[in-house]
Amino acid sequence: MSYAIVGFGKIGQALAHAFARNNIDVTVASRRSPEALAPQARAIGPNVVAKSLREALAADTIFLAVPFEEHREIAKALPSWQGKTVIDTMNTLAPPAELDGLPSSGFVAKAFTGARLVKGFNHLIAAKLAADPVVEGGHRVVFLSGDDEDATAPVAALAKQLGFAPVKLGKLNEGGALVQGRGGTWGRLIFQDLFKKEQ
């Protein structure tokens, strides 16, 4: 399984730290050139490699960590997203009317034709996401939601590999609504920093 992070702002870098901490290879890309990203990527860890957007999109699983308004530009970069899993880490407070009445991830899914979309890693601020998620025998919770269980399960497995405790919330328009912004208000689980003890 190959992984990429598209967007190398605070959230993208926080995710890169999680991969580096666990010696898992990840490609990073953004609007800036790979050469511009390379020093920052190297500083995070040797497993974090800056590449072009096209090269990054060759990965099986892609974290979408760009500002919400830019996701459609990224979606246009591939003619088809068939076979890809896209993890939506973005947040928006756009009014429902601007999102065709859909949850934000449902709106994003429409742009990524053929992809299996999972909402996740979006409810924590970047500093918390970048920190070691293993604390005193507990693991920091990341919430996941998606309409395709076959996509959510491998993302949950990756979250565990990265040291987090994945908690599945169900479908995007059900539990997923708890971790999405909607018309100026945040879902109830946004910014909740929770830990789960090992069972």
CSV table of C-alpha atoms in Angstrom, one decimal:
chain,number,residue,atom,x,y,z
A,1,MET,CA,0.0,0.0,0.0
A,2,SER,CA,1.4,3.4,-1.0
A,3,TYR,CA,0.5,6.7,0.7
A,4,ALA,CA,0.6,10.3,-0.2
A,5,ILE,CA,-0.3,13.6,1.5
A,6,VAL,CA,-1.5,16.4,-0.8
A,7,GLY,CA,-1.2,19.7,0.9
A,8,PHE,CA,1.8,20.5,3.0
A,9,GLY,CA,0.5,23.1,5.4
A,10,LYS,CA,0.0,22.6,9.1
A,11,ILE,CA,-2.2,19.5,8.8
A,12,GLY,CA,-0.1,17.9,6.0
A,13,GLN,CA,3.0,18.4,8.0
A,14,ALA,CA,1.3,17.0,11.1
A,15,LEU,CA,0.4,13.8,9.2
A,16,ALA,CA,3.9,13.6,7.8
A,17,HIS,CA,5.3,13.6,11.4
A,18,ALA,CA,3.0,10.6,12.2
A,19,PHE,CA,4.4,8.7,9.2
A,20,ALA,CA,8.0,9.6,10.1
A,21,ARG,CA,7.5,8.6,13.7
A,22,ASN,CA,6.5,5.1,12.6
A,23,ASN,CA,9.0,4.7,9.7
A,24,ILE,CA,6.2,4.4,7.1
A,25,ASP,CA,7.0,5.9,3.7
A,26,VAL,CA,4.9,8.7,2.5
A,27,THR,CA,5.0,11.1,-0.5
A,28,VAL,CA,4.1,14.7,0.0
A,29,ALA,CA,3.1,17.3,-2.6
A,30,SER,CA,1.5,20.7,-2.8
A,31,ARG,CA,1.2,23.7,-5.2
A,32,ARG,CA,4.8,24.4,-4.4
A,33,SER,CA,7.5,22.5,-6.3
A,34,PRO,CA,9.0,19.3,-4.9
A,35,GLU,CA,12.3,21.2,-4.6
A,36,ALA,CA,10.7,23.8,-2.4
A,37,LEU,CA,9.1,21.2,-0.1
A,38,ALA,CA,12.2,18.9,0.0
A,39,PRO,CA,14.1,20.6,2.9
A,40,GLN,CA,11.0,20.6,5.1
A,41,ALA,CA,10.2,17.0,4.2
A,42,ARG,CA,13.7,15.9,5.0
A,43,ALA,CA,13.6,17.7,8.3
A,44,ILE,CA,10.6,15.7,9.3
A,45,GLY,CA,12.2,12.4,8.5
A,46,PRO,CA,13.8,10.2,5.8
A,47,ASN,CA,10.6,8.4,5.0
A,48,VAL,CA,8.9,11.7,3.9
A,49,VAL,CA,9.7,12.4,0.3
A,50,ALA,CA,8.6,15.5,-1.7
A,51,LYS,CA,7.4,14.8,-5.2
A,52,SER,CA,5.2,16.4,-7.9
A,53,LEU,CA,1.5,16.3,-7.6
A,54,ARG,CA,1.3,13.9,-10.5
A,55,GLU,CA,3.7,11.5,-8.8
A,56,ALA,CA,1.9,11.8,-5.4
A,57,LEU,CA,-1.4,10.9,-7.0
A,58,ALA,CA,0.0,7.5,-8.1
A,59,ALA,CA,-0.3,6.4,-4.5
A,60,ASP,CA,-3.1,4.0,-3.4
A,61,THR,CA,-4.2,6.1,-0.5
A,62,ILE,CA,-4.2,9.9,-0.6
A,63,PHE,CA,-4.7,12.3,2.3
A,64,LEU,CA,-6.4,15.4,1.1
A,65,ALA,CA,-5.0,18.2,3.3
A,66,VAL,CA,-5.5,21.3,1.1
A,67,PRO,CA,-7.8,24.2,1.9
A,68,PHE,CA,-11.4,23.1,1.2
A,69,GLU,CA,-11.8,25.5,-1.7
A,70,GLU,CA,-8.9,23.8,-3.6
A,71,HIS,CA,-10.2,20.3,-3.6
A,72,ARG,CA,-11.8,20.5,-7.0
A,73,GLU,CA,-8.5,21.6,-8.6
A,74,ILE,CA,-6.9,18.5,-7.1
A,75,ALA,CA,-9.8,16.3,-8.4
A,76,LYS,CA,-9.1,17.5,-12.0
A,77,ALA,CA,-5.5,16.3,-11.8
A,78,LEU,CA,-6.6,12.7,-12.6
A,79,PRO,CA,-9.1,11.6,-15.3
A,80,SER,CA,-10.4,8.8,-13.0
A,81,TRP,CA,-10.0,8.1,-9.3
A,82,GLN,CA,-11.0,4.5,-9.6
A,83,GLY,CA,-9.2,2.2,-7.2
A,84,LYS,CA,-8.0,5.1,-5.0
A,85,THR,CA,-8.9,5.8,-1.4
A,86,VAL,CA,-9.1,9.5,-0.6
A,87,ILE,CA,-9.0,10.5,3.1
A,88,ASP,CA,-10.7,13.9,3.5
A,89,THR,CA,-9.0,15.8,6.4
A,90,MET,CA,-10.5,19.1,5.3
A,91,ASN,CA,-13.1,21.3,7.1
A,92,THR,CA,-15.4,24.0,5.9
A,93,LEU,CA,-18.1,26.1,7.5
A,94,ALA,CA,-19.7,26.8,4.1
A,95,PRO,CA,-23.5,27.0,4.2
A,96,PRO,CA,-25.3,23.8,3.1
A,97,ALA,CA,-26.7,25.5,0.1
A,98,GLU,CA,-23.2,26.0,-1.3
A,99,LEU,CA,-22.6,22.2,-0.8
A,100,ASP,CA,-25.8,21.1,-2.6
A,101,GLY,CA,-27.3,20.3,0.8
A,102,LEU,CA,-24.7,17.5,1.4
A,103,PRO,CA,-22.3,17.0,4.3
A,104,SER,CA,-18.9,18.5,3.2
A,105,SER,CA,-17.4,15.1,2.6
A,106,GLY,CA,-20.4,14.0,0.4
A,107,PHE,CA,-19.7,17.2,-1.6
A,108,VAL,CA,-16.0,16.4,-1.9
A,109,ALA,CA,-16.8,12.8,-2.9
A,110,LYS,CA,-18.7,14.1,-6.0
A,111,ALA,CA,-15.5,15.7,-7.3
A,112,PHE,CA,-13.4,12.6,-6.9
A,113,THR,CA,-15.3,10.3,-9.3
A,114,GLY,CA,-14.6,6.6,-8.7
A,115,ALA,CA,-12.6,7.2,-5.4
A,116,ARG,CA,-13.6,5.6,-2.1
A,117,LEU,CA,-13.8,8.5,0.3
A,118,VAL,CA,-13.2,8.4,4.0
A,119,LYS,CA,-13.5,11.4,6.3
A,120,GLY,CA,-10.8,11.3,9.0
A,121,PHE,CA,-8.0,13.0,10.8
A,122,ASN,CA,-9.9,16.3,10.6
A,123,HIS,CA,-11.2,16.9,14.1
A,124,LEU,CA,-7.9,17.7,15.8
A,125,ILE,CA,-5.8,20.9,15.5
A,126,ALA,CA,-2.5,20.4,13.8
A,127,ALA,CA,-0.4,20.6,17.0
A,128,LYS,CA,-2.4,17.7,18.5
A,129,LEU,CA,-2.3,15.7,15.3
A,130,ALA,CA,1.5,16.1,15.1
A,131,ALA,CA,2.2,15.1,18.7
A,132,ASP,CA,2.9,11.5,19.7
A,133,PRO,CA,-0.6,9.9,20.0
A,134,VAL,CA,0.5,7.3,22.6
A,135,VAL,CA,0.2,8.8,26.1
A,136,GLU,CA,0.2,6.8,29.4
A,137,GLY,CA,-1.0,3.6,27.8
A,138,GLY,CA,-3.8,5.4,25.9
A,139,HIS,CA,-4.0,6.2,22.2
A,140,ARG,CA,-5.3,9.5,20.8
A,141,VAL,CA,-8.7,8.9,19.0
A,142,VAL,CA,-9.2,9.7,15.4
A,143,PHE,CA,-12.8,9.5,14.1
A,144,LEU,CA,-13.4,7.9,10.7
A,145,SER,CA,-16.6,7.9,8.7
A,146,GLY,CA,-17.4,6.7,5.2
A,147,ASP,CA,-20.0,5.1,3.0
A,148,ASP,CA,-17.8,2.2,2.0
A,149,GLU,CA,-16.7,-0.2,4.8
A,150,ASP,CA,-14.1,-1.8,2.5
A,151,ALA,CA,-12.4,1.6,2.4
A,152,THR,CA,-12.9,2.6,6.0
A,153,ALA,CA,-11.3,-0.7,7.4
A,154,PRO,CA,-7.9,-0.2,5.8
A,155,VAL,CA,-7.8,3.5,6.9
A,156,ALA,CA,-8.6,2.3,10.4
A,157,ALA,CA,-5.7,-0.2,10.2
A,158,LEU,CA,-3.4,2.6,9.0
A,159,ALA,CA,-4.5,4.9,11.9
A,160,LYS,CA,-3.6,2.1,14.3
A,161,GLN,CA,-0.2,1.7,12.6
A,162,LEU,CA,0.3,5.5,13.1
A,163,GLY,CA,-0.4,5.0,16.8
A,164,PHE,CA,-3.9,6.4,16.9
A,165,ALA,CA,-7.1,4.7,18.2
A,166,PRO,CA,-9.6,4.7,15.2
A,167,VAL,CA,-13.3,5.1,16.1
A,168,LYS,CA,-15.7,4.5,13.3
A,169,LEU,CA,-18.7,6.8,13.2
A,170,GLY,CA,-20.6,5.1,10.4
A,171,LYS,CA,-21.7,6.8,7.2
A,172,LEU,CA,-20.9,10.3,6.1
A,173,ASN,CA,-24.4,11.7,6.6
A,174,GLU,CA,-24.9,9.9,9.9
A,175,GLY,CA,-22.0,9.8,12.4
A,176,GLY,CA,-19.8,11.7,10.0
A,177,ALA,CA,-22.0,14.7,10.6
A,178,LEU,CA,-20.5,14.9,14.1
A,179,VAL,CA,-17.1,15.8,12.8
A,180,GLN,CA,-18.1,18.2,10.0
A,181,GLY,CA,-18.8,21.9,10.0
A,182,ARG,CA,-22.2,22.9,8.7
A,183,GLY,CA,-23.4,26.5,8.0
A,184,GLY,CA,-21.3,28.2,10.6
A,185,THR,CA,-21.4,25.5,13.4
A,186,TRP,CA,-19.0,22.7,14.1
A,187,GLY,CA,-20.1,19.1,14.7
A,188,ARG,CA,-20.1,18.0,18.3
A,189,LEU,CA,-16.9,15.9,18.1
A,190,ILE,CA,-14.8,18.5,16.4
A,191,PHE,CA,-11.7,19.5,18.5
A,192,GLN,CA,-12.6,16.8,21.1
A,193,ASP,CA,-9.2,15.4,22.2
A,194,LEU,CA,-10.0,11.9,23.5
A,195,PHE,CA,-7.8,8.9,24.3
A,196,LYS,CA,-8.7,5.3,24.3
A,197,LYS,CA,-7.1,2.7,26.6
A,198,GLU,CA,-6.0,-0.6,25.1
A,199,GLN,CA,-8.7,-3.3,25.5
